[in-house]
Amino acid sequence: MILRTLLALLLLLVTAGVRADDMMMVRSSLAFEEAMLALQHAIVEHGYTVSRVQRVDIGLTASGYQTDKYRIVFLGKLDEVRELTARYPQLIPYLPIKVTIFAEGEETLVATFDPSLFRELVPDSEARFLFMRWKNDLHSILEDVRLGK
Amino acid sequence: MRRLLALTLLLFSHATLAAPDGAELFAQACAGCHGLDGHGGVGVPLANADFLATVSDNYLSRTIREGRPGRVMPAHRNFSDAQITALVAFIRSWQPADRPSPQEDWKPIQGDAQAGKALFANHCATCHGTKGEGGHGTGVTYSRPRDFPIIPPALNNVGFLYSASDRLIRATIQHGRAGTPMASFADRLSPKEMDDVVAYVRSFSEAPIRWERAENEAPFLAVDSPYSLEETVENLKRAAIGKNYRIIRVQTLENGLAPAEEENPKQVIVYFCNFDQINSALTIDPRVGLFMPCRITAVEWEGEVKLMAMNPKYMSRLFNNAELDRSCETLHQQYLEIMEEATL
């Protein structure tokens, strides 16, 4: 009986389709300000431009909410963004790429989503190759922040 | 030739048979949520002596492998058995030497589920929900205020029911978990009553909370506009304000990437937000900044003007969070209403 129940639960789990690899996330032992600097440095080191930083925490505290430091960093490479959005306008809502960075106590969390998900929007194999490179670059950027480089 | 083959075999066996480094694997795959030293964060704390003394290796393995559908903890089905064994061993390194882990025992506990239902309503539902659906938000966050120091787990979750034996549930009720709001019920419930609660929790298996990743959602929303690009942007701003949003920025998509005079003026982003909504969303999952700020882009492409936005329901599936799914359903509807109103 209990074995049957467990098998039924396992079947439900398999159909749930939860995946760990859609989200890329690291925890850095660096304090927020240092981690933010490390992130921006790593982005530039990997050949990307930080186009803007959205200070979410400022707006929240101004509206009366308590929060620790919370920013969103937008990044991209002009030629890639320009070419992709011209050829595939369906990517426009997702570009430039975003990375979320926020403080948790003395540590800092950095998260983004896996850009190889864009393959669901664009069937082109050349573009898919580019998305894989973005994934590798973002993984490397996040690792640099995690390791405090 | 034979030497070359032997060398290849040696290299292959070293690469594939070398024991995975549990600490490094944890730092890469788990610490983001559970903390570098297991103290928790987006995920629940693992370095808790009572927790580690209650759960078996099999519970940890199954939890890593299958996760908690709809409750943030993702499944890690790509991990090998050796990797999971290494992770479990690393997690066990936080266990005090005088608190051994229990033997796996799947023998069911016999209890009266009906009697357990009434006891659950009286003693457990305040934290775990009336139907065992668990508390709001994520593990323990240190970045914002919250109702509980740690999220009460969803006992009606298919992943929990698959991982937790009756003995584990019984031991947790009896001994509680120091450092969490889960108190010992040894002086409030008799042994039979505790068995009845276990039977009731196990009865959730008959209809556990189900969560399915939204595989059929369109990645983006698009509406044609009969107006010029400039008119469409103005309409869009008015429509967003009409839905209680604040316009925080209007810029081209290439702003900050290209020199100002070279930006493509045919892709105009309108950013808007509602801080009440942002605060609620961050309480559900602190990583939700990946949605923020709200954004709709007006695009002139091949002579046509369109409004485009990412589909919040498509993005929500990446978070494995049923509560966030419900919130994104609302946001999805609001995006559509704003886009339709701007293009009427």
XYZ file of C-alpha atoms in Angstrom, chain B:
344
model
C 48.034 0.778 -28.884
C 47.302 -1.225 -25.749
C 49.120 1.412 -23.674
C 47.082 4.167 -25.267
C 43.887 2.294 -24.487
C 44.963 1.747 -20.894
C 45.846 5.422 -20.518
C 42.497 6.463 -21.974
C 40.689 4.113 -19.610
C 42.681 5.449 -16.684
C 41.876 9.060 -17.533
C 38.223 8.234 -18.146
C 37.875 6.343 -14.897
C 39.525 9.187 -12.984
C 37.186 11.745 -14.506
C 34.054 9.734 -13.935
C 34.805 7.883 -10.726
C 36.468 10.643 -8.745
C 34.215 11.355 -5.780
C 32.365 14.660 -6.211
C 33.347 17.405 -3.804
C 30.199 17.903 -1.709
C 31.332 21.249 -0.282
C 32.059 22.730 -3.695
C 28.859 21.300 -5.155
C 26.883 22.776 -2.277
C 28.559 26.170 -2.736
C 27.676 26.169 -6.430
C 24.208 24.649 -6.451
C 22.680 25.065 -2.985
C 24.321 27.924 -1.078
C 22.563 30.561 -3.155
C 19.339 29.615 -1.401
C 20.398 27.717 1.730
C 23.362 29.886 2.721
C 27.078 29.178 2.595
C 26.937 27.614 6.060
C 23.412 26.194 5.760
C 21.771 28.959 7.787
C 19.087 29.469 5.136
C 17.951 32.320 2.959
C 15.594 31.895 0.049
C 15.745 28.238 1.134
C 15.163 26.838 4.600
C 18.042 26.405 7.080
C 19.703 23.000 6.875
C 22.287 23.437 9.627
C 19.708 22.830 12.329
C 20.620 20.115 14.838
C 17.027 18.991 15.412
C 16.334 18.867 11.680
C 19.430 16.806 10.944
C 18.736 14.456 13.852
C 15.219 13.827 12.535
C 15.684 13.340 8.816
C 17.217 10.300 7.151
C 19.713 10.380 4.301
C 16.933 9.106 2.095
C 14.757 12.119 2.980
C 17.582 14.472 2.000
C 18.325 12.552 -1.218
C 14.712 12.491 -2.303
C 14.289 16.161 -1.483
C 17.340 17.098 -3.550
C 16.298 14.857 -6.421
C 12.589 15.769 -6.588
C 12.367 19.142 -4.840
C 9.070 20.615 -3.749
C 6.886 21.360 -6.782
C 5.424 24.844 -6.507
C 7.319 25.605 -3.279
C 10.577 27.132 -4.589
C 12.896 24.135 -3.970
C 13.603 22.843 -7.497
C 14.246 19.257 -8.524
C 17.857 18.355 -9.306
C 17.310 15.358 -11.535
C 20.505 16.086 -13.430
C 22.599 15.233 -10.360
C 24.216 11.810 -10.337
C 23.769 9.469 -7.381
C 27.387 10.166 -6.429
C 26.767 13.918 -6.405
C 23.696 13.563 -4.230
C 25.576 11.262 -1.849
C 28.348 13.868 -1.636
C 25.839 16.640 -0.949
C 24.105 14.636 1.766
C 27.475 13.883 3.385
C 28.358 17.567 3.295
C 25.017 18.573 4.854
C 25.641 15.935 7.537
C 28.893 17.708 8.419
C 26.741 20.267 10.300
C 25.259 17.548 12.463
C 26.438 17.416 16.086
C 28.327 14.182 16.800
C 26.032 13.350 19.725
C 22.878 13.572 17.561
C 22.992 10.598 15.161
C 20.724 10.546 12.131
C 17.800 8.115 12.228
C 17.571 4.839 10.386
C 15.211 4.838 7.446
C 11.887 3.313 8.488
C 8.919 3.465 6.135
C 6.683 1.318 8.331
C 3.376 3.238 8.420
C 2.130 4.637 11.695
C -1.401 3.527 12.470
C -3.633 6.375 13.571
C -7.118 7.763 13.172
C -6.956 10.346 10.380
C -10.394 11.748 11.231
C -9.375 12.382 14.832
C -6.079 13.754 13.507
C -7.931 16.223 11.300
C -9.505 17.952 14.316
C -6.180 17.989 16.164
C -4.433 19.397 13.100
C -7.017 22.202 12.869
C -6.401 23.083 16.524
C -2.632 22.774 16.743
C -1.066 22.903 13.286
C -3.239 24.835 10.848
C -2.255 28.298 12.081
C 1.253 27.789 10.691
C 0.904 24.958 8.172
C -2.422 26.089 6.690
C -5.860 24.531 7.056
C -5.137 22.030 4.286
C -1.411 21.694 4.965
C -0.553 24.164 2.229
C 2.240 25.769 4.261
C 3.211 29.370 4.953
C 3.761 32.273 2.596
C 7.001 33.344 0.974
C 10.350 31.602 0.896
C 12.634 29.930 3.472
C 14.075 32.585 5.760
C 14.969 35.858 4.215
C 17.175 38.345 5.954
C 16.477 41.158 3.532
C 12.959 42.101 4.580
C 10.449 41.836 7.430
C 8.353 38.662 7.527
C 5.599 36.958 9.515
C 7.552 33.845 10.514
C 11.300 33.502 11.114
C 11.133 30.462 8.814
C 8.486 29.452 6.318
C 6.244 26.691 7.682
C 6.577 23.799 5.224
C 3.716 22.639 3.014
C 2.817 19.227 4.395
C 0.388 18.677 1.532
C 3.169 18.974 -1.038
C 3.800 15.967 -3.222
C 7.579 16.309 -2.759
C 7.299 16.392 1.012
C 4.957 13.413 1.141
C 7.301 11.452 -1.136
C 10.364 12.265 0.982
C 9.070 12.165 4.564
C 8.287 8.901 6.318
C 5.597 8.655 8.986
C 8.384 8.230 11.553
C 9.945 11.513 10.522
C 6.644 13.383 10.830
C 5.974 11.735 14.215
C 9.439 12.619 15.556
C 9.070 16.230 14.435
C 5.713 16.570 16.200
C 7.105 14.983 19.328
C 10.428 16.795 19.584
C 9.849 20.007 17.614
C 12.725 21.918 16.045
C 14.733 24.228 18.236
C 15.504 27.504 16.474
C 12.228 27.427 14.546
C 8.604 28.110 15.572
C 7.949 24.347 15.473
C 7.507 23.474 19.143
C 7.496 20.060 20.759
C 3.977 18.730 21.227
C 5.049 16.027 23.688
C 3.309 17.788 26.562
C 0.230 18.810 24.579
C -0.662 15.686 22.631
C -0.760 12.088 23.805
C 1.199 9.479 21.831
C -2.050 8.304 20.257
C -3.021 11.841 19.304
C 0.357 12.370 17.674
C -0.189 9.167 15.693
C -3.605 10.496 14.647
C -2.036 13.734 13.352
C 0.538 11.697 11.390
C -2.288 9.645 9.876
C -4.062 12.839 8.871
C -0.930 14.338 7.298
C -0.331 11.078 5.437
C -3.924 11.217 4.165
C -2.883 14.297 2.146
C -1.246 11.784 -0.217
C -4.707 10.977 -1.545
C -5.006 14.507 -2.981
C -1.696 16.330 -2.605
C -1.180 19.894 -3.777
C -0.229 19.652 -7.434
C 1.872 22.127 -9.345
C 2.689 21.924 -12.991
C 5.124 24.085 -14.843
C 3.240 26.222 -17.364
C 4.726 24.809 -20.557
C 2.199 26.266 -22.979
C 2.385 29.939 -22.090
C 3.460 32.316 -24.856
C 6.767 33.982 -23.920
C 5.584 37.472 -24.779
C 2.441 39.571 -25.163
C 1.940 41.738 -28.259
C -0.840 44.094 -29.336
C -0.976 46.091 -32.593
C -1.440 49.835 -32.273
C -3.323 51.929 -34.817
C -1.482 55.042 -33.605
C 1.932 56.492 -34.334
C 4.814 55.447 -32.106
C 4.741 58.770 -30.210
C 0.969 58.613 -29.681
C 1.187 54.997 -28.597
C 3.826 55.833 -25.971
C 1.654 58.637 -24.576
C -1.405 56.363 -24.538
C 0.637 53.691 -22.801
C 1.756 56.055 -20.057
C -1.832 57.206 -19.467
C -3.139 53.630 -19.369
C -0.475 52.544 -16.845
C -1.219 55.529 -14.596
C -4.907 54.642 -14.845
C -4.069 51.244 -13.355
C -2.351 52.815 -10.345
C 1.171 52.551 -11.661
C 3.787 55.260 -11.504
C 5.823 55.974 -14.636
C 9.435 55.765 -13.570
C 11.287 56.007 -16.849
C 10.818 56.268 -20.609
C 13.861 55.395 -22.707
C 14.959 53.662 -25.859
C 15.915 50.013 -25.607
C 19.496 50.891 -26.535
C 19.791 53.618 -23.912
C 23.033 53.180 -22.015
C 24.388 50.777 -24.633
C 24.726 53.207 -27.566
C 25.736 56.874 -27.713
C 22.549 58.948 -27.325
C 22.572 60.149 -30.936
C 22.841 56.574 -32.246
C 20.049 54.981 -30.207
C 17.286 53.346 -32.216
C 14.281 55.660 -31.632
C 11.823 53.020 -32.869
C 12.067 50.907 -29.695
C 10.740 52.859 -26.716
C 10.482 51.276 -23.280
C 8.022 52.606 -20.723
C 8.977 51.474 -17.210
C 6.315 51.752 -14.526
C 5.795 50.391 -11.073
C 3.534 50.162 -8.073
C 5.572 49.851 -4.891
C 2.763 48.107 -2.990
C 2.813 45.445 -5.681
C 6.630 45.236 -5.674
C 6.689 44.828 -1.912
C 4.118 42.029 -2.066
C 5.985 40.293 -4.880
C 9.311 40.469 -3.049
C 7.656 38.917 -0.013
C 6.581 35.990 -2.163
C 10.056 35.540 -3.660
C 12.977 37.950 -3.234
C 14.374 37.042 -6.652
C 11.363 38.459 -8.420
C 13.401 41.523 -9.361
C 13.966 39.668 -12.613
C 10.419 40.834 -13.487
C 10.999 44.371 -12.389
C 10.301 47.104 -13.049
C 7.094 46.587 -15.019
C 7.826 47.297 -18.630
C 6.008 47.573 -21.933
C 7.900 48.417 -25.106
C 6.438 50.365 -28.010
C 8.029 49.219 -31.252
C 7.800 50.491 -34.786
C 8.811 47.652 -37.047
C 8.284 47.382 -40.793
C 5.830 50.303 -40.683
C 3.655 48.789 -37.954
C 3.480 49.931 -34.336
C 3.178 47.278 -31.628
C 3.195 47.094 -27.873
C 5.234 44.207 -26.490
C 5.811 42.830 -23.014
C 7.196 39.694 -21.508
C 4.491 37.351 -20.304
C 4.627 37.242 -16.479
C 3.024 33.784 -16.484
C 5.805 32.473 -18.749
C 8.473 33.918 -16.467
C 6.815 32.753 -13.268
C 7.335 29.098 -14.147
C 11.086 29.572 -13.649
C 10.567 30.242 -9.934
C 8.737 27.025 -8.993
C 6.465 29.062 -6.758
C 2.703 28.500 -6.903
C 2.055 31.648 -4.884
C 4.020 33.691 -7.420
C 2.071 32.037 -10.243
C -1.140 33.469 -8.807
C 0.389 36.908 -8.502
C 1.667 36.723 -12.091
C -1.783 35.762 -13.318
C -2.962 39.152 -12.044
C 0.040 40.974 -13.522
C -0.511 39.256 -16.862
C -4.106 40.506 -16.891
C -3.022 44.025 -15.986
C -0.431 44.091 -18.783
C -3.078 43.040 -21.285
C -5.559 45.625 -20.045
C -2.970 48.420 -20.227
C -1.886 47.373 -23.708
C -5.468 47.129 -24.942
C -6.449 50.461 -23.431
C -3.416 52.156 -24.988
C -4.319 50.873 -28.437
C -8.110 51.366 -28.403
